[in-house]
Coordinates of C-alpha atoms in Angstrom, one line a residue:
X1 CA 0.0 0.0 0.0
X2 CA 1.2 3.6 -0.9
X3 CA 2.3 5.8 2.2
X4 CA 0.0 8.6 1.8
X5 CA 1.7 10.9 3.9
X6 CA 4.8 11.0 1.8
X7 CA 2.0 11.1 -1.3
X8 CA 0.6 14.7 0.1
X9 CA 3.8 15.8 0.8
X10 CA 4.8 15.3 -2.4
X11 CA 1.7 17.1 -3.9
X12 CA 2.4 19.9 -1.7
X13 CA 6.2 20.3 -2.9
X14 CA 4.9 20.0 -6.9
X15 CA 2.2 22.6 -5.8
X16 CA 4.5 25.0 -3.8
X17 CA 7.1 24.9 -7.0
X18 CA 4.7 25.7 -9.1
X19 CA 3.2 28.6 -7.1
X20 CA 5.3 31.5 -9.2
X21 CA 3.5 30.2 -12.4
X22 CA -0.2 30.5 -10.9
X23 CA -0.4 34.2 -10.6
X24 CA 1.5 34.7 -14.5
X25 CA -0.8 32.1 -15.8
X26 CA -3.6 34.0 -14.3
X27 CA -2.6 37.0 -15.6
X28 CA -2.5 35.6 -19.3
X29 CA -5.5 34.2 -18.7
X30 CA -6.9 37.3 -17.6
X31 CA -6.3 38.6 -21.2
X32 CA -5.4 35.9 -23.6
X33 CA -7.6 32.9 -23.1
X34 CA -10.4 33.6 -20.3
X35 CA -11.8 29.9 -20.1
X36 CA -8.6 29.1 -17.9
X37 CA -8.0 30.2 -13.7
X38 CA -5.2 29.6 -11.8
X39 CA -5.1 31.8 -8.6
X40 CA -9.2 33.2 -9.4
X41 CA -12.3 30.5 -8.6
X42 CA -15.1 32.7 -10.6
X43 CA -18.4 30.4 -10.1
X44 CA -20.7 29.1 -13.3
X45 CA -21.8 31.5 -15.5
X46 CA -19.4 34.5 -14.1
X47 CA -18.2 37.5 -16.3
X48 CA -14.6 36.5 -17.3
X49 CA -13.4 39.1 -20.0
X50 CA -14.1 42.1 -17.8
X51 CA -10.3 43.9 -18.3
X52 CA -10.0 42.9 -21.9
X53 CA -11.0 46.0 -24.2
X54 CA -9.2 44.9 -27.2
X55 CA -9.4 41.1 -28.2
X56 CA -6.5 41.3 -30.6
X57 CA -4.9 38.5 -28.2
X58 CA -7.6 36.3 -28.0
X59 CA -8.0 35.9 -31.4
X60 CA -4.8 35.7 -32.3
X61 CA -4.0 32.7 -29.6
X62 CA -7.5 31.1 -31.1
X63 CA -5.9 31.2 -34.8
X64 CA -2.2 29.9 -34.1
X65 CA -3.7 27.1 -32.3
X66 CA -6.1 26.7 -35.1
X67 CA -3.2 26.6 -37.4
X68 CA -1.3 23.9 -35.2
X69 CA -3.7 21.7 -35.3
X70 CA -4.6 22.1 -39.1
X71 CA -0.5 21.9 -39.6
X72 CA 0.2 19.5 -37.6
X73 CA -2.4 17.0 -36.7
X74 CA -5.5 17.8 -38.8
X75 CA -8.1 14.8 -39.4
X76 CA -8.1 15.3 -43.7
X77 CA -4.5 15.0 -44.0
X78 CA -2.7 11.9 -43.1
X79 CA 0.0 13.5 -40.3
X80 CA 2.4 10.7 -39.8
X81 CA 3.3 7.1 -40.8
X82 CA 4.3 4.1 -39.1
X83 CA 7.6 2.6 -40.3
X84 CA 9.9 -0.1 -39.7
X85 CA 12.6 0.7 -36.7
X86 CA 16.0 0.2 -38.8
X87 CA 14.4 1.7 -42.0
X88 CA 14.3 -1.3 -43.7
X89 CA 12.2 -4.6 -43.7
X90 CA 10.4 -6.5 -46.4
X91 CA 7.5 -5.6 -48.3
X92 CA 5.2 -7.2 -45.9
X93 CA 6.0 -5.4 -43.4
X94 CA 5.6 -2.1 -45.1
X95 CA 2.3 -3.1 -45.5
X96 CA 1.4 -4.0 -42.3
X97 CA 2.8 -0.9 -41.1
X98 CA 0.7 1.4 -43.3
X99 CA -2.5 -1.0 -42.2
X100 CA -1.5 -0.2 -38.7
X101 CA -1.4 3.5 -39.9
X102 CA -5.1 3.2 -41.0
X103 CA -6.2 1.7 -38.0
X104 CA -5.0 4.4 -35.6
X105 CA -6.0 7.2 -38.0
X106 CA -9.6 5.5 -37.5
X107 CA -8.6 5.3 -34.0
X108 CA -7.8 9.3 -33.6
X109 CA -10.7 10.5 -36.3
X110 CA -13.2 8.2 -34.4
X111 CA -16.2 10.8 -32.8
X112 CA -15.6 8.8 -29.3
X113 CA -12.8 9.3 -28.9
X114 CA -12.3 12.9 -29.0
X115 CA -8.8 13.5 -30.4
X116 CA -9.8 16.6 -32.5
X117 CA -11.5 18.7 -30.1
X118 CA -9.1 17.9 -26.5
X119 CA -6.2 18.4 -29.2
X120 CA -7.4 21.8 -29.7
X121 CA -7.3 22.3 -26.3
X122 CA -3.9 21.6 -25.5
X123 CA -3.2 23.4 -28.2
X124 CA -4.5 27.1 -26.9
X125 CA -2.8 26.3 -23.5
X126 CA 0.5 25.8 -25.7
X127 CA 0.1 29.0 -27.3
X128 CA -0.9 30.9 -24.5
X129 CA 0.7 29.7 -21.6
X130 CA 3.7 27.5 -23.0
X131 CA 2.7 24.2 -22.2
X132 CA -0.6 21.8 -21.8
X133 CA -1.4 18.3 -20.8
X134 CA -3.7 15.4 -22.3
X135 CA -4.3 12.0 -21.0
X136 CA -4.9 9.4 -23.4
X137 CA -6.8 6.4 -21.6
X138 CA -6.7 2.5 -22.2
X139 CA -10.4 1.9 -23.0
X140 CA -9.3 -2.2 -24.0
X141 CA -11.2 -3.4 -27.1
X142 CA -12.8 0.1 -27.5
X143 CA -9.3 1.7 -28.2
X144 CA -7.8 5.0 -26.6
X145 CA -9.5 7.6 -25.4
X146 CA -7.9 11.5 -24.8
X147 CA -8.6 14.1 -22.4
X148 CA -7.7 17.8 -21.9
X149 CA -6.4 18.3 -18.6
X150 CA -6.2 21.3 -17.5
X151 CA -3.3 23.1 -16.7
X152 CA -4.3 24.5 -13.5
X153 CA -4.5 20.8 -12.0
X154 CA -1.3 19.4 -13.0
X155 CA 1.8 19.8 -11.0
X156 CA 4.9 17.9 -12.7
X157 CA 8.5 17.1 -12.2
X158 CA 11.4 16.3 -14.6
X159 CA 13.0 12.7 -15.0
X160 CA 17.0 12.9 -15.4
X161 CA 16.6 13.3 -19.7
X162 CA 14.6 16.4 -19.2
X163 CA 11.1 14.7 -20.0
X164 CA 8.4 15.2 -18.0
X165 CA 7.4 12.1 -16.1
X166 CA 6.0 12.9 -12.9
X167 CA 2.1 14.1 -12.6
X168 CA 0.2 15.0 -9.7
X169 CA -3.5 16.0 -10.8
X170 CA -5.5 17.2 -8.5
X171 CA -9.5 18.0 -9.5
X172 CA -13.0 18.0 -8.0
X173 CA -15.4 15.3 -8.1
X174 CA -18.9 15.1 -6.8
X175 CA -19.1 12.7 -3.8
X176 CA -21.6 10.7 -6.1
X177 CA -19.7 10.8 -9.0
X178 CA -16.7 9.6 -6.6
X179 CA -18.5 6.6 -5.1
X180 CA -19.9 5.6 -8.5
X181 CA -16.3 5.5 -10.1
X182 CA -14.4 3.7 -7.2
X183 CA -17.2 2.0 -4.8
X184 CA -18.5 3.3 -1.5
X185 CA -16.0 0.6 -0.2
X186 CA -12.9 2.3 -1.6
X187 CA -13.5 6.2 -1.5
X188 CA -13.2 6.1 2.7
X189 CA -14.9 6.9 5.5
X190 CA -15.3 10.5 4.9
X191 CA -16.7 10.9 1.7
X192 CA -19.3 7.6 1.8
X193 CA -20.3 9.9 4.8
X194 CA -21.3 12.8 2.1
X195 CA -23.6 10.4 0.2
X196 CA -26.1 10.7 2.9
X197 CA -27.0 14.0 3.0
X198 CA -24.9 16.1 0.3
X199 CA -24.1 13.7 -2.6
X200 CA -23.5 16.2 -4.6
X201 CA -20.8 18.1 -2.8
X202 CA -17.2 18.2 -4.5
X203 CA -14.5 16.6 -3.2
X204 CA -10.7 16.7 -4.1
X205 CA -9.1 13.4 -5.5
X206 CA -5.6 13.9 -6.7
X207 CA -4.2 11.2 -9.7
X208 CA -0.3 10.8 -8.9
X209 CA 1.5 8.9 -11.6
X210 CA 5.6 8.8 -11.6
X211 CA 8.4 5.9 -12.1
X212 CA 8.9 3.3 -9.6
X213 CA 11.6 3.7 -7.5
X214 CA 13.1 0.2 -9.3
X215 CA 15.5 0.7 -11.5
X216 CA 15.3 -3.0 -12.9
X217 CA 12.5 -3.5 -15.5
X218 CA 11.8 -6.7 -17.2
X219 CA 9.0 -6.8 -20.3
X220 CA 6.9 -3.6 -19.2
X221 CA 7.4 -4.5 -15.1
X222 CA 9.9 -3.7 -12.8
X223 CA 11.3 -6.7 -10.5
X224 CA 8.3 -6.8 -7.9
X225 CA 5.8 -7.3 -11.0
X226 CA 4.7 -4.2 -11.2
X227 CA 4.1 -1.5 -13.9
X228 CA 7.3 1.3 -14.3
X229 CA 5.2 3.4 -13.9
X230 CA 2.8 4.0 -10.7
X231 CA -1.0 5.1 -10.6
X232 CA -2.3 6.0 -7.3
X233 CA -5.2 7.9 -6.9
X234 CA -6.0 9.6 -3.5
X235 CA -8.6 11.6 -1.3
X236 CA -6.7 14.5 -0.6
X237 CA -8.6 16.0 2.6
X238 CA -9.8 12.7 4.0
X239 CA -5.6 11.4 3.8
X240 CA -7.1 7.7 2.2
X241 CA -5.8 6.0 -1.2
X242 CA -8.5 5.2 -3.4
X243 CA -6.6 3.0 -5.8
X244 CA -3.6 1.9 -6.6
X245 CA -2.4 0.3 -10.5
X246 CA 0.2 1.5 -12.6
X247 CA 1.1 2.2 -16.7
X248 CA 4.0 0.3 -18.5
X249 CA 4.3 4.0 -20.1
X250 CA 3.5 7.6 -18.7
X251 CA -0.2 8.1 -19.8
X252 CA -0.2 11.5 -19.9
X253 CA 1.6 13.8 -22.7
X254 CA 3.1 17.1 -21.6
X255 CA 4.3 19.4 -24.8
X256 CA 6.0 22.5 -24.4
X257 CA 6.0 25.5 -26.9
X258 CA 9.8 26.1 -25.7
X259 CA 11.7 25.6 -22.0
X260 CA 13.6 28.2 -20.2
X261 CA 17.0 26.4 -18.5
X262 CA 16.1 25.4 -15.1
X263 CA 12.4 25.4 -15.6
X264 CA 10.0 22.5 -15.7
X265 CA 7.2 24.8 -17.0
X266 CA 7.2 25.6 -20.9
X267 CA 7.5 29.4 -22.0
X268 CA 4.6 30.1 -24.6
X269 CA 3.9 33.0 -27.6
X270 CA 1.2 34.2 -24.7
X271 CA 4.3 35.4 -22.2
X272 CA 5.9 36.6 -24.8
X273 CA 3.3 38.9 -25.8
X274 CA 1.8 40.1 -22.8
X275 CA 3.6 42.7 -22.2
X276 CA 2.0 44.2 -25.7
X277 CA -0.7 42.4 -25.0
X278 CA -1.4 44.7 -21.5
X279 CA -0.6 47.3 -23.4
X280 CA -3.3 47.4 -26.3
X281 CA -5.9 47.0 -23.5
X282 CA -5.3 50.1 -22.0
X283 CA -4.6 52.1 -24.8
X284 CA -7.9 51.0 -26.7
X285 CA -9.8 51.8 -23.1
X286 CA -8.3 55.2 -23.5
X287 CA -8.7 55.8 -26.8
X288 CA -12.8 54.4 -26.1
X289 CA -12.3 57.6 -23.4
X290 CA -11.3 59.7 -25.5
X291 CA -13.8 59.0 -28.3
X292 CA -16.5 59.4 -25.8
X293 CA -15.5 62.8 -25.1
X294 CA -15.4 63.6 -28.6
X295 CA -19.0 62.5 -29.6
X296 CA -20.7 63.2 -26.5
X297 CA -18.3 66.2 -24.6
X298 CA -19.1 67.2 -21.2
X299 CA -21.5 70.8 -20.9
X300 CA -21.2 73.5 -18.9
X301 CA -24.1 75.3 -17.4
X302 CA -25.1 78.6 -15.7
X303 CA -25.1 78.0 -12.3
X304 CA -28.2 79.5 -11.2
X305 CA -29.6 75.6 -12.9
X306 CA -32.8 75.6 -14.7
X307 CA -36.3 74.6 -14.1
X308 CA -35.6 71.3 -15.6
X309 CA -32.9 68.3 -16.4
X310 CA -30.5 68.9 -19.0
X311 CA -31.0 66.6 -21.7
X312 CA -28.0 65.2 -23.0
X313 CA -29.5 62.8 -25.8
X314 CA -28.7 63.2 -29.7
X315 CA -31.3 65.9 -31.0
X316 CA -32.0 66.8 -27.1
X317 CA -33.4 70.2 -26.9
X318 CA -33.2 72.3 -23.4
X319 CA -34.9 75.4 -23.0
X320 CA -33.3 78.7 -21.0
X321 CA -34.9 82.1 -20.3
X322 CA -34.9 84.4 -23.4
X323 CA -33.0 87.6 -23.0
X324 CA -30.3 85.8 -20.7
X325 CA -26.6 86.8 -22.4
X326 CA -25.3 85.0 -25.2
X327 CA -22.5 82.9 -23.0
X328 CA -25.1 82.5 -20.4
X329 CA -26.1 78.8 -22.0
X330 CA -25.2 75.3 -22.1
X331 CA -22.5 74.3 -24.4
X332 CA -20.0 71.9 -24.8
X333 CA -16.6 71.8 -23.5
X334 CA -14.5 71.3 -26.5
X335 CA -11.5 69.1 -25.7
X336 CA -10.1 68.3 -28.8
X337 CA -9.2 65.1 -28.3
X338 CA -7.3 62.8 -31.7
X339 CA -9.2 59.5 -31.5
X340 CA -7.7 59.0 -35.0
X341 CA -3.5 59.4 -33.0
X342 CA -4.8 56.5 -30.6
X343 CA -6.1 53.9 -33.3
X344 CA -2.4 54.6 -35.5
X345 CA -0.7 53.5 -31.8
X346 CA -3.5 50.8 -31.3
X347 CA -2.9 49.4 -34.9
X348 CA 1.3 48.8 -34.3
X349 CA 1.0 47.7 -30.8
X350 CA -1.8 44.7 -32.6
X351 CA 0.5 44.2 -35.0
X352 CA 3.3 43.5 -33.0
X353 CA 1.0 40.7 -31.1
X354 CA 0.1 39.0 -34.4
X355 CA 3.4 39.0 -34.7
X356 CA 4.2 36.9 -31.6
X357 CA 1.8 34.6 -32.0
X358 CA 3.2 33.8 -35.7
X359 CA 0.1 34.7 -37.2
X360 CA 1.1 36.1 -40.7
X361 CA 3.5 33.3 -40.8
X362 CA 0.5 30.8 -40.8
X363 CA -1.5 32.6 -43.6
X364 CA -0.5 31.8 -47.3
X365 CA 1.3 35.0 -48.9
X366 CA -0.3 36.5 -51.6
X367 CA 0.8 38.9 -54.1
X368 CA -0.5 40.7 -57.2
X369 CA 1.8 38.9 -59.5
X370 CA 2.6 35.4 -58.4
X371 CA 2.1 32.4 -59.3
X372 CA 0.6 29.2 -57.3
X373 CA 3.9 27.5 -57.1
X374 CA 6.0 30.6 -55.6
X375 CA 2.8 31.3 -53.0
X376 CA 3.7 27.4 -51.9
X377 CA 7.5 27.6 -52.1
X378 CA 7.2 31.1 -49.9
X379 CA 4.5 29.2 -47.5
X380 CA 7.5 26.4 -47.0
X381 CA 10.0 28.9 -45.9
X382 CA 7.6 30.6 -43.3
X383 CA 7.1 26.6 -42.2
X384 CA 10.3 25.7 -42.0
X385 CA 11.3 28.8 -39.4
X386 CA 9.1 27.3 -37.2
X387 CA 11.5 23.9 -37.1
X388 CA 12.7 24.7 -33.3
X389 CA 9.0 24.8 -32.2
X390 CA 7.3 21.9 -34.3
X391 CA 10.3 19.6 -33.2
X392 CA 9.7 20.2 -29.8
X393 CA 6.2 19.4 -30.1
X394 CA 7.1 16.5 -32.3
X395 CA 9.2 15.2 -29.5
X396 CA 6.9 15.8 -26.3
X397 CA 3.4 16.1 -27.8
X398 CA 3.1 13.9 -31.2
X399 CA 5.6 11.4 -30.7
X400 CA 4.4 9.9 -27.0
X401 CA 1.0 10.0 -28.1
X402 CA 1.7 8.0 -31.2
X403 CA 3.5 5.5 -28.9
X404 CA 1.0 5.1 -26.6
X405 CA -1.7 4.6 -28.6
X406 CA 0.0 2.4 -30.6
X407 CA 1.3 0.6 -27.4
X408 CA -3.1 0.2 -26.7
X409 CA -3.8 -0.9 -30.0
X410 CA -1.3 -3.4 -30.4
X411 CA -2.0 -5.0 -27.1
X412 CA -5.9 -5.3 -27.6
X413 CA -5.1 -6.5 -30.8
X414 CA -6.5 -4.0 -32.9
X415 CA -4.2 -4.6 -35.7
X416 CA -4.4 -6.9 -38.1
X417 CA -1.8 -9.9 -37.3
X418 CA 1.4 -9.1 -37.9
X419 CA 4.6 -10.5 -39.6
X420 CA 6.8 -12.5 -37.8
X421 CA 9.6 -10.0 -38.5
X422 CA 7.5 -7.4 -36.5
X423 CA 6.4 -9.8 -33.3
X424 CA 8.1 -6.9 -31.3
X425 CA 6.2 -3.8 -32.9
X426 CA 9.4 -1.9 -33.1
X427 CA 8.5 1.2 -34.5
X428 CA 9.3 4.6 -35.9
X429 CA 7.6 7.4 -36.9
X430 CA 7.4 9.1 -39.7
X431 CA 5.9 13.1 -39.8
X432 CA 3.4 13.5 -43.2
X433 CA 1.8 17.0 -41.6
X434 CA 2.3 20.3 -43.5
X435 CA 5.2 21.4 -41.5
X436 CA 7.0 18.3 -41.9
X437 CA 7.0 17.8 -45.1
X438 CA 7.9 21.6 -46.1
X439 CA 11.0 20.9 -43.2
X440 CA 11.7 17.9 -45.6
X441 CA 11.0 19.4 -49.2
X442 CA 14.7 20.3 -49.7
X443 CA 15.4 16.3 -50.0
X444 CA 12.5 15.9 -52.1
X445 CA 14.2 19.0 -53.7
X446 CA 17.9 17.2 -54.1
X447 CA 16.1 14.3 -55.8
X448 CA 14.5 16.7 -58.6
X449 CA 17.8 18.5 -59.4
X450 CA 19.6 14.9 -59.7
X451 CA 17.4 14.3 -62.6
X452 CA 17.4 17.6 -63.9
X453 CA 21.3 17.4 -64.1
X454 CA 21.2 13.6 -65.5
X455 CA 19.0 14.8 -68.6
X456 CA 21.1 17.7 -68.9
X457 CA 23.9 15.1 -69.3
X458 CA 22.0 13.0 -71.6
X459 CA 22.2 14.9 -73.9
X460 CA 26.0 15.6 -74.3
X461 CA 26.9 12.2 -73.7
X462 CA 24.3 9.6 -74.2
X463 CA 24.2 7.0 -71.8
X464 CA 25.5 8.9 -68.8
X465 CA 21.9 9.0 -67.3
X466 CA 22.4 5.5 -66.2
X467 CA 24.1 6.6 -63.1
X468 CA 20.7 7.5 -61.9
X469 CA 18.4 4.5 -60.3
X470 CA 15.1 5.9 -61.1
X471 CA 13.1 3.3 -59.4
X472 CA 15.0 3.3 -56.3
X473 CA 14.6 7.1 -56.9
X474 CA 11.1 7.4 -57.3
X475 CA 10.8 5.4 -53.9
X476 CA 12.5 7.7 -51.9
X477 CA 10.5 10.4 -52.9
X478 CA 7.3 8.2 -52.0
X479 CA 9.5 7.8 -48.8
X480 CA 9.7 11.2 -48.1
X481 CA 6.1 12.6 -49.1
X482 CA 4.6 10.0 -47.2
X483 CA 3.0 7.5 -49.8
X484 CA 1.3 4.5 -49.0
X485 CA 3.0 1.2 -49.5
X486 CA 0.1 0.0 -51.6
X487 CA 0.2 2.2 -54.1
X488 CA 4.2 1.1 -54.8
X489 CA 4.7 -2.2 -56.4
X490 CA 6.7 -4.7 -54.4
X491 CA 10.2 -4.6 -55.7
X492 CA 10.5 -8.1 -56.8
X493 CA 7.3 -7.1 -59.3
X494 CA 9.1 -4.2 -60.7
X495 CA 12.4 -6.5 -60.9
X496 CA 10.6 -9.7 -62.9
X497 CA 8.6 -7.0 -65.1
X498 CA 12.0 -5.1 -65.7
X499 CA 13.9 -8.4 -66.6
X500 CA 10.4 -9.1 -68.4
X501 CA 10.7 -5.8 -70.6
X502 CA 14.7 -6.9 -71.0
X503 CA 13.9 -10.3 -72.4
X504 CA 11.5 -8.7 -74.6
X505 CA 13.6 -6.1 -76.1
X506 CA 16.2 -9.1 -76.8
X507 CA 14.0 -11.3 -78.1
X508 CA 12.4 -7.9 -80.5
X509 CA 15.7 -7.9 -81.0
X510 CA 16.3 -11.0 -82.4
X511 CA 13.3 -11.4 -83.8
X512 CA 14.2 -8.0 -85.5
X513 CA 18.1 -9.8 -86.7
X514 CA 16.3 -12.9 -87.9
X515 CA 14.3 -11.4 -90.1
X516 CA 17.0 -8.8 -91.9
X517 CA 18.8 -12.2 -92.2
X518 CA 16.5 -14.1 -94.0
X519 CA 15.8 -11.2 -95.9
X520 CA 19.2 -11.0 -96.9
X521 CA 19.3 -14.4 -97.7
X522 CA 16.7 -14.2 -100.0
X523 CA 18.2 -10.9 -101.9
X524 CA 21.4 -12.8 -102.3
X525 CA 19.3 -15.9 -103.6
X526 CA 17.6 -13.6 -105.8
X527 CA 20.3 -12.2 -107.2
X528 CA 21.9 -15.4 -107.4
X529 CA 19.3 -16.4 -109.9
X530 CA 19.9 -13.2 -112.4
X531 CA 23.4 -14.4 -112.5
X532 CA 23.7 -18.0 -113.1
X533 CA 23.6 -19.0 -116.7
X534 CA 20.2 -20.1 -118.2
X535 CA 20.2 -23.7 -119.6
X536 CA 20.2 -23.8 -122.9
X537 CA 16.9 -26.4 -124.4
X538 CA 18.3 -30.2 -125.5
X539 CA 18.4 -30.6 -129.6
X540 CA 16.0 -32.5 -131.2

């Protein structure tokens, strides 16, 4: 059984390290992405955007993780590819690889699952705050399952290769809910005492996962049996574990937009911006001030008042005694304020926020006078700046959630059977999304100007093309955009239909020979016959 003494201790070290984060989080939350709290509890249905006057940010955060997700892992593109671990392997393995492929693509596009919209999630706490967090679930037979977590409930630590592997969750649950998920047995003494008069009050459980102590790990367990990795969830006022299991890998993904040395917490386009972002907002309530003053100024008024209010609508009329001296009236106080000065501001201050969340970068360039294939090569090039970013997120976000769900698949045997080359299920990945493939279109490139350079040699010395193996060529390009195997014929096809197409050249060839020589032959017999002496008839 798990001491939970040292468990809340724990939690309470992860929570106090993470206690300078809270109140910057909130503060991007505040103006960036007002769905999330950190230090603020505002109840259901509670104003949340009440400092934000321009939403410049906001949209801005929504569209970059938009773009991400569309980029990266969007469900009408085909994002990544299973391959064999050394690079190589037969043909049936190939295949099997890219019917493993479908499977999880049907897998991650399936409606239960909920890959596209928890995605998204993570995705706008990456862009805002640096970082999110998704679990991805074993549901056996029915295949993974991923959650959003969020941010504000996770408190993490760092394994010795700079990965995040520790989690502590902590989130509310009705005492219902709880005793419905674990038993009335299981959830103690102090919450089966809720269910009888307040079922419905929340409760905090807290989900710790984090290696075993073990170093020694045999076949997905460490020496005692047990998982490497350890799942204990806990009642964190009532001080009773709940359950206790484990995970041959960490369930839950943790990407980071970029780290800051010494920091387990990711740095995000949202921290860099606020600064601007703070800015805009009180500039645009000023220049909302100031605009105000300008359509409807304050008046000034004799002070002996009048009979009755002054009306300050559109079209108002007010009446004063006739005769009174022409500055003894109401009239505005002109203030001459430049609404049209504030807006120029406004308009560099936004741009400078589009700017950080890489918003122009993620739009196609356009231009008066070009053509569709410079609009891609210039969207490539904005792509391929973003190769620091998209690797990390390769590395922490898409990569472990590949695995794991592979991991799930393969064990509830939701592949088709596999080859006995592949009774392992070593694997690598292969990225197919947008961004990858413009990082990789300078190979694809390399390939193109081989060829181009071979016909240019063609045609000074015939022959010289040969250098060039166009079938092994034209299979590293499917290689590198991605293609399925089955639409490649297996090599020893193309080989017996090459040797095929030889044999039948030589044998046109022959064919071809034969036929010159007997035509030759019967030229020569031909001629032959003009020259041979005619017989003269016998005499009678």
């Amino acid at each position: 059984m798990a001491d939970i003494a040292a468990l809340i201790a724990r939690h309470d070290r992860l929570r106090a390290d993470r206690g300078t984060f809270d109140s910057l989080w909130q503060e991007v939350a505040d103006y960036i992405i007002p769905s999330r709290e950190f230090t603020q509890r505002r109840g259901p249905g509670e104003k949340r955007m009440t400092k934000i006057f321009d939403t410049t940010a906001i949209l801005a955060c929504e569209q970059l993780a938009g773009a991400l997700h569309g980029m990266l892992t969007s469900p009408a593109v085909r994002w990544f590819a299973l391959r064999s671990a050394d690079g190589a392997g037969s043909d049936e393995a190939r295949a099997w690889f890219d019917a493993a492929t479908d499977a999880m693509y049907d897998a991650f596009n399936s409606p239960i699952a909920g890959f596209a919209t928890n995605s998204h999630e993570t995705y706008l706490d990456v862009a805002a705050f640096g970082g999110g967090v998704q679990f991805i679930a074993d549901r056996g037979r029915l295949g993974p399952q991923f959650r959003a977590v969020p941010l504000a409930e996770c408190f993490m630590a760092e394994g010795a290769d700079g990965t995040i592997d520790t989690n502590f969750r902590a989130y509310e649950m009705s005492a219902r809910n709880a005793v419905t998920a674990w038993g009335e047995a299981a959830v103690g003494e102090k919450i089966a005492k809720l269910i009888e008069k307040t079922p419905d009050q929340l409760v905090k459980i807290v989900h710790a996962v984090y290696p075993r102590a073990e170093a020694e790990r045999f076949n997905g367990r460490d020496a005692r049996g047990r998982m490497p990795y350890a799942s204990i969830y806990f009642h964190l006022d009532g001080k009773h574990v709940i359950e206790e299991g484990g995970f041959k890998d960490f369930p839950y993904v943790a990407p980071r937009w970029a780290k800051r040395s010494g920091e387990v917490y990711g740095a995000g386009p949202g921290l860099s911006a606020l600064a601007d972002v703070k800015m805009v907002n009180a500039m645009a309530e000023v220049n909302l001030r100031a605009a105000q003053l300008g359509i409807a100024p304050p008046l000034m008024a004799p002070d002996d008042g009048f009979l009755n209010p002054v009306d300050t609508r559109p079209n108002g009329i007010n009446y004063y005694r006739a005769g009174t001296p022409e500055h003894d009236r109401i009239q505005p106080i002109m203030t001459g304020v430049r609404p049209d000065l504030g807006l120029d501001l406004i308009e560099s201050v936004r741009a400078s926020i589009k700017a950080s969340f890489y918003v122009e970068w993620m739009n196609l360039p356009d231009g008066p006078e070009m053509t569709a294939t410079e609009v891609l090569q210039r969207r490539d090039e904005r792509l391929r700046l973003l190769g620091p970013m998209v690797a990390r997120l390769q590395q922490e976000f898409l990569g472990p959630m590949v695995a794991r769900t592979f991991r799930i698949m393969f064990e509830n045997g939701l592949f088709p059977p596999a080859p006995p080359e592949l009774s392992g299920g070593a694997f690598r990945v292969e990225y197919l999304s947008p961004i990858a493939l413009a990082q990789r279109a300078s190979e694809a490139e390399a390939a193109y100007r081989l060829w181009a350079a071979a016909a240019q040699a063609e045609q000074l010395s015939p022959g010289s093309s040969r250098v060039v193996d166009v079938p092994e060529s034209l299979r590293y390009l499917a290689d590198r955009f991605g293609t399925p195997q089955k639409l490649l014929r297996p090599a020893e096809e193309v080989a017996a239909a090459q040797q095929q197409q030889q044999q039948t050249q030589q044998d046109s060839i022959a064919i071809g020979q034969a036929q010159g020589l007997a035509g030759v032959a019967k030229d020569a017999a031909a001629a032959a016959a003009q020259f041979q002496p005619q017989q003269q008839p016998a005499a009678a």
